[in-house]
C-alpha atoms as an extended CHARMM CRD file, in Angstrom:
* protein
*
       166  EXT
         1         1  MET       CA            -18.1530000000       24.9080000000      -42.1240000000  PROA      1               0.0000000000
         2         2  ASP       CA            -15.0580000000       22.3480000000      -41.2800000000  PROA      2               0.0000000000
         3         3  GLU       CA            -16.3950000000       18.9450000000      -43.6380000000  PROA      3               0.0000000000
         4         4  THR       CA            -14.7280000000       15.2710000000      -43.2220000000  PROA      4               0.0000000000
         5         5  ALA       CA            -14.9700000000       12.1740000000      -43.3120000000  PROA      5               0.0000000000
         6         6  VAL       CA            -15.6260000000        9.9490000000      -40.5100000000  PROA      6               0.0000000000
         7         7  GLY       CA            -16.5120000000        6.7120000000      -41.9420000000  PROA      7               0.0000000000
         8         8  SER       CA            -16.9040000000        5.5790000000      -46.4150000000  PROA      8               0.0000000000
         9         9  LYS       CA            -20.2020000000        7.0060000000      -46.0070000000  PROA      9               0.0000000000
        10        10  VAL       CA            -20.5490000000        9.6170000000      -42.8180000000  PROA      10              0.0000000000
        11        11  ARG       CA            -19.3490000000       12.7130000000      -43.3590000000  PROA      11              0.0000000000
        12        12  GLU       CA            -18.7580000000       14.7340000000      -40.4570000000  PROA      12              0.0000000000
        13        13  SER       CA            -18.7950000000       19.1750000000      -40.1100000000  PROA      13              0.0000000000
        14        14  THR       CA            -18.7220000000       20.8370000000      -37.1810000000  PROA      14              0.0000000000
        15        15  LEU       CA            -21.8740000000       23.4330000000      -36.8690000000  PROA      15              0.0000000000
        16        16  PRO       CA            -20.6010000000       26.8030000000      -34.8070000000  PROA      16              0.0000000000
        17        17  GLY       CA            -22.1410000000       27.5690000000      -31.1390000000  PROA      17              0.0000000000
        18        18  VAL       CA            -24.7240000000       24.1840000000      -32.6780000000  PROA      18              0.0000000000
        19        19  GLY       CA            -21.8940000000       20.8170000000      -32.2620000000  PROA      19              0.0000000000
        20        20  LYS       CA            -21.0330000000       18.0140000000      -34.7760000000  PROA      20              0.0000000000
        21        21  LYS       CA            -23.1460000000       17.0940000000      -37.5300000000  PROA      21              0.0000000000
        22        22  TYR       CA            -22.8650000000       13.7520000000      -39.0490000000  PROA      22              0.0000000000
        23        23  VAL       CA            -24.5130000000       13.1920000000      -41.8870000000  PROA      23              0.0000000000
        24        24  MET       CA            -25.2520000000        9.1450000000      -43.8540000000  PROA      24              0.0000000000
        25        25  PRO       CA            -27.0790000000        8.4540000000      -46.8590000000  PROA      25              0.0000000000
        26        26  LEU       CA            -28.4240000000        5.0820000000      -46.9200000000  PROA      26              0.0000000000
        27        27  GLU       CA            -28.6970000000        2.7980000000      -49.8230000000  PROA      27              0.0000000000
        28        28  ALA       CA            -32.4670000000        2.4800000000      -49.3320000000  PROA      28              0.0000000000
        29        29  GLY       CA            -32.2720000000        6.2750000000      -50.6820000000  PROA      29              0.0000000000
        30        30  GLY       CA            -32.2980000000        9.6990000000      -49.1700000000  PROA      30              0.0000000000
        31        31  ASN       CA            -30.3780000000       10.1230000000      -45.7060000000  PROA      31              0.0000000000
        32        32  ILE       CA            -29.9520000000       10.6070000000      -42.0600000000  PROA      32              0.0000000000
        33        33  ALA       CA            -28.4660000000       14.2130000000      -40.9210000000  PROA      33              0.0000000000
        34        34  LEU       CA            -27.8130000000       13.3750000000      -36.9040000000  PROA      34              0.0000000000
        35        35  VAL       CA            -26.6130000000       15.9680000000      -35.2640000000  PROA      35              0.0000000000
        36        36  VAL       CA            -24.6260000000       16.2540000000      -31.6310000000  PROA      36              0.0000000000
        37        37  ARG       CA            -24.8940000000       19.1660000000      -29.3330000000  PROA      37              0.0000000000
        38        38  PRO       CA            -22.2860000000       20.3110000000      -26.1900000000  PROA      38              0.0000000000
        39        39  ASP       CA            -25.0560000000       19.0900000000      -24.0970000000  PROA      39              0.0000000000
        40        40  GLY       CA            -25.3400000000       15.9950000000      -25.4190000000  PROA      40              0.0000000000
        41        41  GLU       CA            -28.7490000000       16.1620000000      -26.7550000000  PROA      41              0.0000000000
        42        42  ARG       CA            -29.4350000000       14.6960000000      -29.9400000000  PROA      42              0.0000000000
        43        43  SER       CA            -31.2630000000       15.0370000000      -33.3470000000  PROA      43              0.0000000000
        44        44  LEU       CA            -31.7980000000       12.8640000000      -35.6900000000  PROA      44              0.0000000000
        45        45  PHE       CA            -32.8560000000       13.9670000000      -39.2160000000  PROA      45              0.0000000000
        46        46  HSD       CA            -34.2620000000       11.9310000000      -42.1950000000  PROA      46              0.0000000000
        47        47  PHE       CA            -33.8330000000       13.1040000000      -45.2320000000  PROA      47              0.0000000000
        48        48  LEU       CA            -35.5950000000       10.7420000000      -48.1010000000  PROA      48              0.0000000000
        49        49  PRO       CA            -34.4820000000       11.2910000000      -51.8470000000  PROA      49              0.0000000000
        50        50  GLU       CA            -34.5280000000       14.4720000000      -53.0540000000  PROA      50              0.0000000000
        51        51  GLU       CA            -35.6280000000       16.4410000000      -50.6310000000  PROA      51              0.0000000000
        52        52  ASP       CA            -34.3080000000       19.3550000000      -49.0830000000  PROA      52              0.0000000000
        53        53  GLN       CA            -36.4800000000       19.2830000000      -45.9570000000  PROA      53              0.0000000000
        54        54  PRO       CA            -36.5960000000       16.8590000000      -43.3240000000  PROA      54              0.0000000000
        55        55  PHE       CA            -38.6690000000       14.2500000000      -43.4230000000  PROA      55              0.0000000000
        56        56  ASP       CA            -38.9100000000       13.3570000000      -39.5700000000  PROA      56              0.0000000000
        57        57  VAL       CA            -37.0290000000       14.9000000000      -36.6640000000  PROA      57              0.0000000000
        58        58  VAL       CA            -36.5790000000       12.4000000000      -33.3060000000  PROA      58              0.0000000000
        59        59  LYS       CA            -35.0120000000       14.0080000000      -30.2760000000  PROA      59              0.0000000000
        60        60  PHE       CA            -32.5870000000       12.1380000000      -27.6310000000  PROA      60              0.0000000000
        61        61  THR       CA            -31.4680000000       12.9740000000      -24.1400000000  PROA      61              0.0000000000
        62        62  ARG       CA            -28.5000000000       11.6850000000      -23.7890000000  PROA      62              0.0000000000
        63        63  GLN       CA            -29.4260000000        8.6560000000      -21.5840000000  PROA      63              0.0000000000
        64        64  GLU       CA            -32.1110000000        8.0390000000      -24.8870000000  PROA      64              0.0000000000
        65        65  ALA       CA            -29.5060000000        8.3760000000      -27.5740000000  PROA      65              0.0000000000
        66        66  GLN       CA            -27.3560000000        5.8270000000      -25.4720000000  PROA      66              0.0000000000
        67        67  GLN       CA            -29.8110000000        3.1500000000      -24.1750000000  PROA      67              0.0000000000
        68        68  VAL       CA            -30.5600000000        3.7250000000      -28.7600000000  PROA      68              0.0000000000
        69        69  ALA       CA            -27.2730000000        3.9070000000      -29.2700000000  PROA      69              0.0000000000
        70        70  ASN       CA            -27.2080000000        0.3990000000      -26.7200000000  PROA      70              0.0000000000
        71        71  LEU       CA            -29.8150000000       -1.3670000000      -29.2140000000  PROA      71              0.0000000000
        72        72  MET       CA            -28.2550000000       -0.7770000000      -32.4170000000  PROA      72              0.0000000000
        73        73  ALA       CA            -25.1560000000       -1.8470000000      -31.6390000000  PROA      73              0.0000000000
        74        74  PRO       CA            -23.9060000000       -5.9590000000      -33.5020000000  PROA      74              0.0000000000
        75        75  ALA       CA            -24.5320000000       -8.3850000000      -30.5120000000  PROA      75              0.0000000000
        76        76  LEU       CA            -22.2800000000       -8.6750000000      -28.2920000000  PROA      76              0.0000000000
        77        77  VAL       CA            -22.4670000000      -12.4530000000      -28.9040000000  PROA      77              0.0000000000
        78        78  ALA       CA            -21.5090000000      -13.0530000000      -32.7770000000  PROA      78              0.0000000000
        79        79  PRO       CA            -24.3020000000      -15.9540000000      -33.6020000000  PROA      79              0.0000000000
        80        80  PRO       CA            -22.6350000000      -19.8720000000      -33.0170000000  PROA      80              0.0000000000
        81        81  ASP       CA            -21.0760000000      -20.7030000000      -36.5580000000  PROA      81              0.0000000000
        82        82  LEU       CA            -23.2740000000      -23.6780000000      -36.5830000000  PROA      82              0.0000000000
        83        83  GLU       CA            -21.1370000000      -25.9760000000      -39.3010000000  PROA      83              0.0000000000
        84        84  GLY       CA            -18.0690000000      -25.6250000000      -37.7600000000  PROA      84              0.0000000000
        85        85  LEU       CA            -19.3580000000      -26.0420000000      -33.4060000000  PROA      85              0.0000000000
        86        86  GLU       CA            -20.9220000000      -29.7820000000      -35.0320000000  PROA      86              0.0000000000
        87        87  LEU       CA            -18.0160000000      -30.4410000000      -36.3210000000  PROA      87              0.0000000000
        88        88  ALA       CA            -16.2630000000      -29.5500000000      -33.6320000000  PROA      88              0.0000000000
        89        89  LEU       CA            -18.1810000000      -31.1680000000      -30.4800000000  PROA      89              0.0000000000
        90        90  GLY       CA            -18.8820000000      -34.6400000000      -33.7300000000  PROA      90              0.0000000000
        91        91  SER       CA            -20.7750000000      -36.5850000000      -31.5300000000  PROA      91              0.0000000000
        92        92  VAL       CA            -21.0130000000      -34.0690000000      -28.0960000000  PROA      92              0.0000000000
        93        93  GLU       CA            -25.0470000000      -33.0410000000      -28.0570000000  PROA      93              0.0000000000
        94        94  ILE       CA            -25.6590000000      -30.5320000000      -26.2200000000  PROA      94              0.0000000000
        95        95  GLU       CA            -29.7260000000      -30.3930000000      -24.3940000000  PROA      95              0.0000000000
        96        96  TRP       CA            -31.7690000000      -27.5570000000      -22.6940000000  PROA      96              0.0000000000
        97        97  ILE       CA            -34.8170000000      -29.5710000000      -20.7940000000  PROA      97              0.0000000000
        98        98  GLU       CA            -36.7110000000      -28.0290000000      -18.3710000000  PROA      98              0.0000000000
        99        99  LEU       CA            -37.3420000000      -28.9190000000      -15.0660000000  PROA      99              0.0000000000
       100       100  SER       CA            -41.5970000000      -29.5850000000      -14.5460000000  PROA      100             0.0000000000
       101       101  ALA       CA            -42.9560000000      -29.7270000000      -11.1980000000  PROA      101             0.0000000000
       102       102  ASN       CA            -42.5030000000      -33.5650000000      -11.4170000000  PROA      102             0.0000000000
       103       103  SER       CA            -39.4520000000      -34.1800000000      -11.9990000000  PROA      103             0.0000000000
       104       104  GLN       CA            -38.1250000000      -35.7000000000       -9.1850000000  PROA      104             0.0000000000
       105       105  LEU       CA            -34.7700000000      -33.2880000000       -9.4790000000  PROA      105             0.0000000000
       106       106  VAL       CA            -36.9970000000      -30.4960000000       -8.1370000000  PROA      106             0.0000000000
       107       107  GLY       CA            -35.7740000000      -29.4200000000       -4.8600000000  PROA      107             0.0000000000
       108       108  ALA       CA            -32.7810000000      -31.7260000000       -4.7910000000  PROA      108             0.0000000000
       109       109  THR       CA            -29.2330000000      -30.5760000000       -5.2550000000  PROA      109             0.0000000000
       110       110  LEU       CA            -26.4930000000      -30.9860000000       -8.2870000000  PROA      110             0.0000000000
       111       111  GLY       CA            -24.5830000000      -33.8790000000       -6.2300000000  PROA      111             0.0000000000
       112       112  THR       CA            -27.4220000000      -35.2340000000       -4.7540000000  PROA      112             0.0000000000
       113       113  SER       CA            -29.1380000000      -35.7000000000       -8.2540000000  PROA      113             0.0000000000
       114       114  GLY       CA            -26.5230000000      -38.3470000000       -9.5140000000  PROA      114             0.0000000000
       115       115  LEU       CA            -27.4370000000      -36.7790000000      -11.9240000000  PROA      115             0.0000000000
       116       116  ARG       CA            -23.7650000000      -37.0130000000      -14.0500000000  PROA      116             0.0000000000
       117       117  GLU       CA            -23.5230000000      -40.5180000000      -12.2100000000  PROA      117             0.0000000000
       118       118  ARG       CA            -27.1840000000      -41.9710000000      -13.5540000000  PROA      118             0.0000000000
       119       119  THR       CA            -26.0560000000      -40.9020000000      -17.1420000000  PROA      119             0.0000000000
       120       120  GLY       CA            -22.7290000000      -39.2280000000      -17.8420000000  PROA      120             0.0000000000
       121       121  ALA       CA            -23.5760000000      -36.2480000000      -18.6470000000  PROA      121             0.0000000000
       122       122  SER       CA            -23.4240000000      -32.9710000000      -17.5890000000  PROA      122             0.0000000000
       123       123  VAL       CA            -24.7750000000      -29.5090000000      -16.9620000000  PROA      123             0.0000000000
       124       124  MET       CA            -23.1320000000      -27.0490000000      -17.3170000000  PROA      124             0.0000000000
       125       125  ALA       CA            -25.8330000000      -24.4250000000      -17.2020000000  PROA      125             0.0000000000
       126       126  VAL       CA            -29.2360000000      -23.8180000000      -15.9990000000  PROA      126             0.0000000000
       127       127  MET       CA            -31.2390000000      -20.7260000000      -16.8630000000  PROA      127             0.0000000000
       128       128  ARG       CA            -33.4440000000      -19.3880000000      -13.2810000000  PROA      128             0.0000000000
       129       129  GLU       CA            -36.4680000000      -16.6850000000      -14.3700000000  PROA      129             0.0000000000
       130       130  GLY       CA            -34.5220000000      -15.3960000000      -17.7770000000  PROA      130             0.0000000000
       131       131  LYS       CA            -30.9690000000      -15.8440000000      -16.2910000000  PROA      131             0.0000000000
       132       132  TRP       CA            -27.4940000000      -18.1780000000      -16.7390000000  PROA      132             0.0000000000
       133       133  VAL       CA            -26.4660000000      -19.5720000000      -13.8490000000  PROA      133             0.0000000000
       134       134  ALA       CA            -22.6400000000      -21.7880000000      -16.0550000000  PROA      134             0.0000000000
       135       135  ASN       CA            -21.7190000000      -24.3090000000      -14.4190000000  PROA      135             0.0000000000
       136       136  PRO       CA            -23.6070000000      -25.0670000000      -10.9040000000  PROA      136             0.0000000000
       137       137  GLY       CA            -21.8890000000      -26.0690000000       -8.1570000000  PROA      137             0.0000000000
       138       138  VAL       CA            -23.0580000000      -29.1400000000       -6.5220000000  PROA      138             0.0000000000
       139       139  ASP       CA            -24.8300000000      -27.4810000000       -3.2410000000  PROA      139             0.0000000000
       140       140  TYR       CA            -27.5980000000      -26.0250000000       -6.3960000000  PROA      140             0.0000000000
       141       141  VAL       CA            -30.7210000000      -26.2920000000       -5.8830000000  PROA      141             0.0000000000
       142       142  PHE       CA            -33.2540000000      -27.4700000000       -9.4110000000  PROA      142             0.0000000000
       143       143  ARG       CA            -36.5370000000      -25.7670000000       -9.3700000000  PROA      143             0.0000000000
       144       144  GLU       CA            -40.2350000000      -26.4730000000      -10.8660000000  PROA      144             0.0000000000
       145       145  GLY       CA            -38.8290000000      -24.2190000000      -14.2380000000  PROA      145             0.0000000000
       146       146  ASP       CA            -35.8020000000      -24.1980000000      -14.7920000000  PROA      146             0.0000000000
       147       147  THR       CA            -34.4860000000      -24.9440000000      -18.1320000000  PROA      147             0.0000000000
       148       148  VAL       CA            -30.7400000000      -27.2260000000      -17.7190000000  PROA      148             0.0000000000
       149       149  LEU       CA            -28.2580000000      -27.4440000000      -20.4730000000  PROA      149             0.0000000000
       150       150  VAL       CA            -26.5380000000      -30.4120000000      -20.9020000000  PROA      150             0.0000000000
       151       151  LEU       CA            -24.1520000000      -31.5780000000      -22.7820000000  PROA      151             0.0000000000
       152       152  GLY       CA            -22.7660000000      -36.1090000000      -23.6790000000  PROA      152             0.0000000000
       153       153  ASP       CA            -22.9930000000      -38.0200000000      -26.6090000000  PROA      153             0.0000000000
       154       154  GLN       CA            -26.2310000000      -38.8900000000      -27.7060000000  PROA      154             0.0000000000
       155       155  GLU       CA            -27.4170000000      -41.9620000000      -25.2260000000  PROA      155             0.0000000000
       156       156  GLN       CA            -26.1140000000      -39.5010000000      -22.0000000000  PROA      156             0.0000000000
       157       157  SER       CA            -28.1490000000      -36.8980000000      -23.3830000000  PROA      157             0.0000000000
       158       158  GLU       CA            -31.6330000000      -39.1950000000      -23.5260000000  PROA      158             0.0000000000
       159       159  ALA       CA            -31.2900000000      -41.0500000000      -20.1430000000  PROA      159             0.0000000000
       160       160  ALA       CA            -30.2110000000      -36.7900000000      -18.6150000000  PROA      160             0.0000000000
       161       161  ARG       CA            -33.6010000000      -35.9850000000      -19.9980000000  PROA      161             0.0000000000
       162       162  GLN       CA            -35.1920000000      -39.2280000000      -19.5200000000  PROA      162             0.0000000000
       163       163  LEU       CA            -34.2020000000      -38.8410000000      -15.9320000000  PROA      163             0.0000000000
       164       164  ILE       CA            -34.5480000000      -34.7160000000      -15.7190000000  PROA      164             0.0000000000
       165       165  GLU       CA            -38.6040000000      -35.5870000000      -17.0280000000  PROA      165             0.0000000000
       166       166  SER       CA            -38.8030000000      -38.3700000000      -14.4890000000  PROA      166             0.0000000000
């Protein structure tokens, strides 16, 4: 069996007629072994410390393996450096404000709302039904339940909040 080190801890080996095997020791003890077959099926074996037989085995189809890989991958967007962001923004504030049914913005467009002219705050994005609309245009129509992301200094942000919530 041909064996090489893939990462600092992961060992790769070829299993003739079966596929590739990757073994990784776990910091908590024991290890996991992943067998990748040519047809895309993957089998994940969990070995407890000092055990030769797997404690658990999970088999994945190619699609399931891709879904697990996506879930296990590092986040595509790193969490912000809040201290650095605070220094960079200075007195600028970011506010998330949800539109209630009685908000005067419901049914109005961004352009006709006059939000920027009346408060000085800018609308950077709107979240609707779990999806973000970045930098909405002046024809964007606000709806109940929208979450509006506004940017301004403390006075502007507070004025925007009062306008949106009234």
